[in-house]
Short mmCIF file of C-alpha atoms in Angstrom, two decimals:
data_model
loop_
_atom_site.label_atom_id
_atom_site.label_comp_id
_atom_site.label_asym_id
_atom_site.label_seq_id
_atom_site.Cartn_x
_atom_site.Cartn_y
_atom_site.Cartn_z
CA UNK A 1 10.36 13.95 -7.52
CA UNK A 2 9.04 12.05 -5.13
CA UNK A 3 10.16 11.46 -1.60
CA UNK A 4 9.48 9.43 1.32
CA UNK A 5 6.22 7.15 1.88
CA UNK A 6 4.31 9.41 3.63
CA UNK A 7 2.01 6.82 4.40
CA UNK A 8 -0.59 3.81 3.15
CA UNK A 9 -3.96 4.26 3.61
CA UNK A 10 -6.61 1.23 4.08
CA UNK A 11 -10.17 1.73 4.18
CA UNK A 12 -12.11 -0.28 6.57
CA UNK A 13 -15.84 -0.95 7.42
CA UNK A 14 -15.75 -0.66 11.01
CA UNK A 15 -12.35 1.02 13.10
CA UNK A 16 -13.40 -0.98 16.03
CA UNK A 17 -12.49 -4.33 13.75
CA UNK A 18 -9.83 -2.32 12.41
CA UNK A 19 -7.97 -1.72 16.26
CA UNK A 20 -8.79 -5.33 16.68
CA UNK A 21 -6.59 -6.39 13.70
CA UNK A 22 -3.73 -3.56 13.99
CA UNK A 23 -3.58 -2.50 17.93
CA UNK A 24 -4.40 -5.81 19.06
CA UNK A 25 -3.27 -8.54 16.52
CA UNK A 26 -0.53 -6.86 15.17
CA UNK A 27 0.71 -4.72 17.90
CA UNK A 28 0.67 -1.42 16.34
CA UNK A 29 0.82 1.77 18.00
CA UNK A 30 -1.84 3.69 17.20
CA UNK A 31 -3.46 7.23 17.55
CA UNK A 32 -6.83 8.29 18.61
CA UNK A 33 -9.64 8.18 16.48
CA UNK A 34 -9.92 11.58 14.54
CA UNK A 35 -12.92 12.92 12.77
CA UNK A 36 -12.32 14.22 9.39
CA UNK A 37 -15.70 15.83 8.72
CA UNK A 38 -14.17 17.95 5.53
CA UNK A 39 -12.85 14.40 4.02
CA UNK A 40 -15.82 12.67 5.05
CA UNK A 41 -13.77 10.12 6.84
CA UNK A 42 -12.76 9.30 10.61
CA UNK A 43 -9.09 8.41 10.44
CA UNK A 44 -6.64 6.12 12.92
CA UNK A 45 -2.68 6.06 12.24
CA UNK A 46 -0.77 3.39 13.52
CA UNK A 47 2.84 4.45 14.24
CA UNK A 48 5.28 1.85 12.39
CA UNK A 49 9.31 2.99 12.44
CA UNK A 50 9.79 4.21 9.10
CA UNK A 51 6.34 5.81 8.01
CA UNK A 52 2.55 5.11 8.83
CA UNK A 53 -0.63 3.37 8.12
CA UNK A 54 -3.93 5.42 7.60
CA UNK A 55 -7.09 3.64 8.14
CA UNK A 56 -9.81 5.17 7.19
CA UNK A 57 -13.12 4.60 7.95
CA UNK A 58 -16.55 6.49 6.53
CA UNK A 59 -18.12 9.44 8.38
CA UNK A 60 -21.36 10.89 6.82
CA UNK A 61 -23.48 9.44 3.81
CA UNK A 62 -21.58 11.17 1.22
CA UNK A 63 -18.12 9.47 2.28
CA UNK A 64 -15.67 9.71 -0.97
CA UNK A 65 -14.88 6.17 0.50
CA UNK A 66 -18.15 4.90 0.09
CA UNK A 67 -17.89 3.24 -3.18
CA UNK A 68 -14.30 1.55 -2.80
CA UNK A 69 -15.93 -0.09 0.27
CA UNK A 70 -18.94 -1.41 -1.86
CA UNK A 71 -16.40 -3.02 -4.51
CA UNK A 72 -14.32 -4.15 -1.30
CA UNK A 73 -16.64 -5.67 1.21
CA UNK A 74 -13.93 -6.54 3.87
CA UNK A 75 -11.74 -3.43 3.16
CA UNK A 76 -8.79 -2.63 1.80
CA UNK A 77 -5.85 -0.60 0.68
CA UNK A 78 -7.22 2.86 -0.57
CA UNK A 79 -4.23 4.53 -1.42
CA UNK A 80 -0.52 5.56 -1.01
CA UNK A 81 1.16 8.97 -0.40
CA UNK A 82 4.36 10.40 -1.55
CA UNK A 83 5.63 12.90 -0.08
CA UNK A 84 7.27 16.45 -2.30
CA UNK A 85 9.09 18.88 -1.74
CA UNK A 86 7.01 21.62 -3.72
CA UNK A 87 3.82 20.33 -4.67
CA UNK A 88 2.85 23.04 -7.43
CA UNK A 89 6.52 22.35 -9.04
CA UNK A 90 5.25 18.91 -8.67
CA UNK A 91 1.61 18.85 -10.50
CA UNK A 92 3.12 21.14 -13.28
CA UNK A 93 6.16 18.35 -13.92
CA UNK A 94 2.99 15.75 -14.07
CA UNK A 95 0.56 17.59 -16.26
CA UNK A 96 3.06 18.33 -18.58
CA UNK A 97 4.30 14.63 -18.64
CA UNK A 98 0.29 13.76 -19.95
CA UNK A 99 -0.89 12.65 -15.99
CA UNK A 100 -4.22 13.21 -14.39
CA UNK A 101 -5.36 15.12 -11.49
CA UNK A 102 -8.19 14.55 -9.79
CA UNK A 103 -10.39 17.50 -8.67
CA UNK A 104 -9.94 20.67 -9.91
CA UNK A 105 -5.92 19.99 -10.22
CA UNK A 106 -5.62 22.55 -7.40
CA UNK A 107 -3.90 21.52 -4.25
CA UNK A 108 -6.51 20.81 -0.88
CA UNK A 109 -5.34 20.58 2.80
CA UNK A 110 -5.19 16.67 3.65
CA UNK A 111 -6.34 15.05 7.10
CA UNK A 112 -2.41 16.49 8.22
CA UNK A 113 -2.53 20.31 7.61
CA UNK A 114 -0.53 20.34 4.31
CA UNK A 115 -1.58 20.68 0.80
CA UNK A 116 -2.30 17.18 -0.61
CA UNK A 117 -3.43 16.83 -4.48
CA UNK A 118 -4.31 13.02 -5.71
CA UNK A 119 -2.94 11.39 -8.95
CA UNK A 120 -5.54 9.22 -11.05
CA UNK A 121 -5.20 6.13 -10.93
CA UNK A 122 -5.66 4.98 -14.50
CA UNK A 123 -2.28 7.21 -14.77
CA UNK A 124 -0.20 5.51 -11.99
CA UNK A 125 -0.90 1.53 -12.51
CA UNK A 126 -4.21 1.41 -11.11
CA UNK A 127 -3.10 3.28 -7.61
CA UNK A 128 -4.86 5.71 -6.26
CA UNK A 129 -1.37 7.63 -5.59
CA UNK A 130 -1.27 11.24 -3.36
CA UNK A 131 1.03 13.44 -3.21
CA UNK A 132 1.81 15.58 0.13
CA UNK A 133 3.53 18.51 0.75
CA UNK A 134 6.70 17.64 2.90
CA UNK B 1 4.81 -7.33 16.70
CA UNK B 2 4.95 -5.70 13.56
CA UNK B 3 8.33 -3.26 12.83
CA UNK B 4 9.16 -1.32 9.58
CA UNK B 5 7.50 -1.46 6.34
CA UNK B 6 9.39 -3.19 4.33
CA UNK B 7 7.72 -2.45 0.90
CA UNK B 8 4.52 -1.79 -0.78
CA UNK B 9 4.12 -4.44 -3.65
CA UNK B 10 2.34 -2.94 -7.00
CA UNK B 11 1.33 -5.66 -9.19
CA UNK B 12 1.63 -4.88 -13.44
CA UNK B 13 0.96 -5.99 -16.89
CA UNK B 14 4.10 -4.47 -18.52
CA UNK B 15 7.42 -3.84 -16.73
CA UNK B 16 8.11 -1.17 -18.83
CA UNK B 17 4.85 0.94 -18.56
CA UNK B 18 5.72 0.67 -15.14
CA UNK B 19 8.73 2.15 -15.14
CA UNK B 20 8.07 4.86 -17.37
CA UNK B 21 5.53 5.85 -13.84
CA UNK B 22 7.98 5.27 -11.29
CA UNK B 23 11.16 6.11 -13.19
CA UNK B 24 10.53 8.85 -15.63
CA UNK B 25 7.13 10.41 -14.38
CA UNK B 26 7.65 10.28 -10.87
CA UNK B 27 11.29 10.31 -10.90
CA UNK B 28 12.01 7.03 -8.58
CA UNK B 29 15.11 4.84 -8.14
CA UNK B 30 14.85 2.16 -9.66
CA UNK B 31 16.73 -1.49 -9.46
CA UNK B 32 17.56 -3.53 -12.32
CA UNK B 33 14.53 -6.22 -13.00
CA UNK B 34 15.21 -9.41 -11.45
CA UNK B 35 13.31 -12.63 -12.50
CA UNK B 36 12.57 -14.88 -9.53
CA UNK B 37 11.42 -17.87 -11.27
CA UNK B 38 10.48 -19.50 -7.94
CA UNK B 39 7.76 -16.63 -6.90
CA UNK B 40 6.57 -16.19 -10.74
CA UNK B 41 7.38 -12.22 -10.66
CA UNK B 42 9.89 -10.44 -12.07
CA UNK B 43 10.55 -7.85 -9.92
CA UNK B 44 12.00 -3.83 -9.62
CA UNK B 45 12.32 -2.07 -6.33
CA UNK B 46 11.79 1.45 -6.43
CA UNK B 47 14.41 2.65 -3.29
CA UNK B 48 12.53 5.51 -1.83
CA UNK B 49 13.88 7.18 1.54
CA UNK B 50 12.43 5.28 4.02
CA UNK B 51 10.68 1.87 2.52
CA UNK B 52 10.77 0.68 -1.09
CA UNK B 53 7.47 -0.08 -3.76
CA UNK B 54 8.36 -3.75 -5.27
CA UNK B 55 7.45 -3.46 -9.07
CA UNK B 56 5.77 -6.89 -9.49
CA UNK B 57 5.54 -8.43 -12.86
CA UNK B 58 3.62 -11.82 -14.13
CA UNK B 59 6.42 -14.51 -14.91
CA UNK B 60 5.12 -17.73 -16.44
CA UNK B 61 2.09 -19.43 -17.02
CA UNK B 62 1.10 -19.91 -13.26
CA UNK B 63 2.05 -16.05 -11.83
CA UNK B 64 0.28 -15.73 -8.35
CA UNK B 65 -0.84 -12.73 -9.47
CA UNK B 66 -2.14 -13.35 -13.15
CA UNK B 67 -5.92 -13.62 -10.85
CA UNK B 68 -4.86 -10.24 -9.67
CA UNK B 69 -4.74 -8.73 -12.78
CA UNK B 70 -7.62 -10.11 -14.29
CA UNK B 71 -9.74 -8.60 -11.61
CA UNK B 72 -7.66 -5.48 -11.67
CA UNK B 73 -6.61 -5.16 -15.44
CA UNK B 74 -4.63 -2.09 -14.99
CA UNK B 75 -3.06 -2.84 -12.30
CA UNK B 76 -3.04 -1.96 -8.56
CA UNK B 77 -1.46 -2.63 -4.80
CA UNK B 78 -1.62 -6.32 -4.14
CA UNK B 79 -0.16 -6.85 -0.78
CA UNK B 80 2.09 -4.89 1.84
CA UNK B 81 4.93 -6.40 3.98
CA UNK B 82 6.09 -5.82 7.01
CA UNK B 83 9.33 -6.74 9.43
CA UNK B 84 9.26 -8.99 12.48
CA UNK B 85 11.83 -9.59 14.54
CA UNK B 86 11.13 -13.49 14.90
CA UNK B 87 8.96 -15.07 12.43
CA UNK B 88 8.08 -17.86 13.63
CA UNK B 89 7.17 -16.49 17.04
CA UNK B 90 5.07 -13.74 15.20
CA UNK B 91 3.36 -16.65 13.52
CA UNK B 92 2.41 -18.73 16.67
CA UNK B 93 0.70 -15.39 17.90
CA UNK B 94 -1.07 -14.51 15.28
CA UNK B 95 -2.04 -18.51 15.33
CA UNK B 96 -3.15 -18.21 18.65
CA UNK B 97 -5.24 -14.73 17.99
CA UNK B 98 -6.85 -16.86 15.42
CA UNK B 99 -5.82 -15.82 12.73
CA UNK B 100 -4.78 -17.82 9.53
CA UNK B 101 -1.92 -17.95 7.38
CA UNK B 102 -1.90 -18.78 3.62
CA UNK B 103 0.01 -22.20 2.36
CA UNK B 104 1.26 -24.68 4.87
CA UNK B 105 1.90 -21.92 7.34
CA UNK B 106 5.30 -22.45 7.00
CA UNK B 107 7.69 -19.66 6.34
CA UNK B 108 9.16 -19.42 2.86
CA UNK B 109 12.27 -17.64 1.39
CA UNK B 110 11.44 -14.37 -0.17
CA UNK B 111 12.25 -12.33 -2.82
CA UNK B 112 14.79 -11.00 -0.42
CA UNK B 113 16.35 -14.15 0.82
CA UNK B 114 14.77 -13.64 4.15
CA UNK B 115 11.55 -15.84 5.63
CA UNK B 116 8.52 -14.42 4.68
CA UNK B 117 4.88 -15.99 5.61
CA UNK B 118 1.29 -14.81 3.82
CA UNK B 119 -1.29 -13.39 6.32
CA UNK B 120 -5.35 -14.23 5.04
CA UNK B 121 -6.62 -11.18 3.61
CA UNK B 122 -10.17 -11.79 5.34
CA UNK B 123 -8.36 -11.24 8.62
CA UNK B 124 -6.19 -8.38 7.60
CA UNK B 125 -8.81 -5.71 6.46
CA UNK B 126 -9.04 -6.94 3.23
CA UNK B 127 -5.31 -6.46 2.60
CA UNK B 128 -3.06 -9.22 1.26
CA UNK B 129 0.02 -8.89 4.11
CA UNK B 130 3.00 -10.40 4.30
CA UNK B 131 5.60 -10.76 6.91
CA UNK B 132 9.25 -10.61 6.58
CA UNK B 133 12.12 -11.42 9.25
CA UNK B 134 14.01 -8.60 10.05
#
């Protein structure tokens, strides 16, 4: 079922630290700041060879990344992604193998355009865990 | 500085829950376990397209992740890794930036056979990261 590493995601406090440590420490490539105002987060992707990083940083007072960031003071990785071939084929092979979907259970558009659904984590060894449409 | 992503480690309690996520629920390659008695993990890689996950299990009395898992007792991402080209070289640089590097900052032999050094999560975003020569 599931494909490549679509990407990691790591929440951060402040994406002006966060270029520090990734454009300028580590030499990563990395995009423009995008607004996410529908996910409540401003996202960054730094360009590695073989898939990406996402960091993610709060926008708004309701940010779903509010409360990861209060249990993680300095940051930290959020989640992963997957990618699938057909999500809906996908969810129905997980639901009926006893996992969790978060939400409704009904696929959303992610930050990229394409329908993302995320996996609960008590379900997938404590990882937050998304799945995206390839 | 920083190339592919090598792999995304998972820490868990039980190989075998583990594998009935990554093998039979999500549908992953998986390696044989390997016990790496000098790291206290056993490990599995799940071989995805473009990276791997490394499966990491407690192994002994004195795992270096047994703290890990009693802060996260189901489980969760404990550090990512990624490739340099010249290790050492990466390390004087990061040395230089200011940043630190766990242990005697000397480079070790992985779980892979390859030199591998421990970056301080307080200057990585709150992210345990490792780096691996290429």
């Amino acid at each position: 079922m599931i494909g490549r590493l679509n990407h990691v995601a790591i929440a951060v406090l402040d994406m002006e630290e966060a270029l520090k440590v990734y454009r300028d420490t580590l030499g990563g490539i990395v995009s423009d700041k995008v607004a996410q105002p529908d996910h409540g987060v401003s996202t960054v992707f730094v360009e590695l060879p073989n898939t990406k990083i996402e960091l993610l940083e709060p926008l708004g007072e309701n940010s779903p990344i509010n409360k990861f960031l209060e249990r993680n003071t300095q940051g930290g990785i959020h989640h992963i992604c997957y990618e699938v071939d057909d999500i809906i084929a996908a969810r129905d092979q997980l639901v009926a193998n006893g996992a969790r979907i978060l939400g409704d259970g009904e696929p959303k558009i992610g930050a990229h355009g394409k329908p993302v659904l995320f996996l609960h984590p008590k379900d997938f060894l404590g990882t937050l865990t998304e799945l995206e449409q390839a």
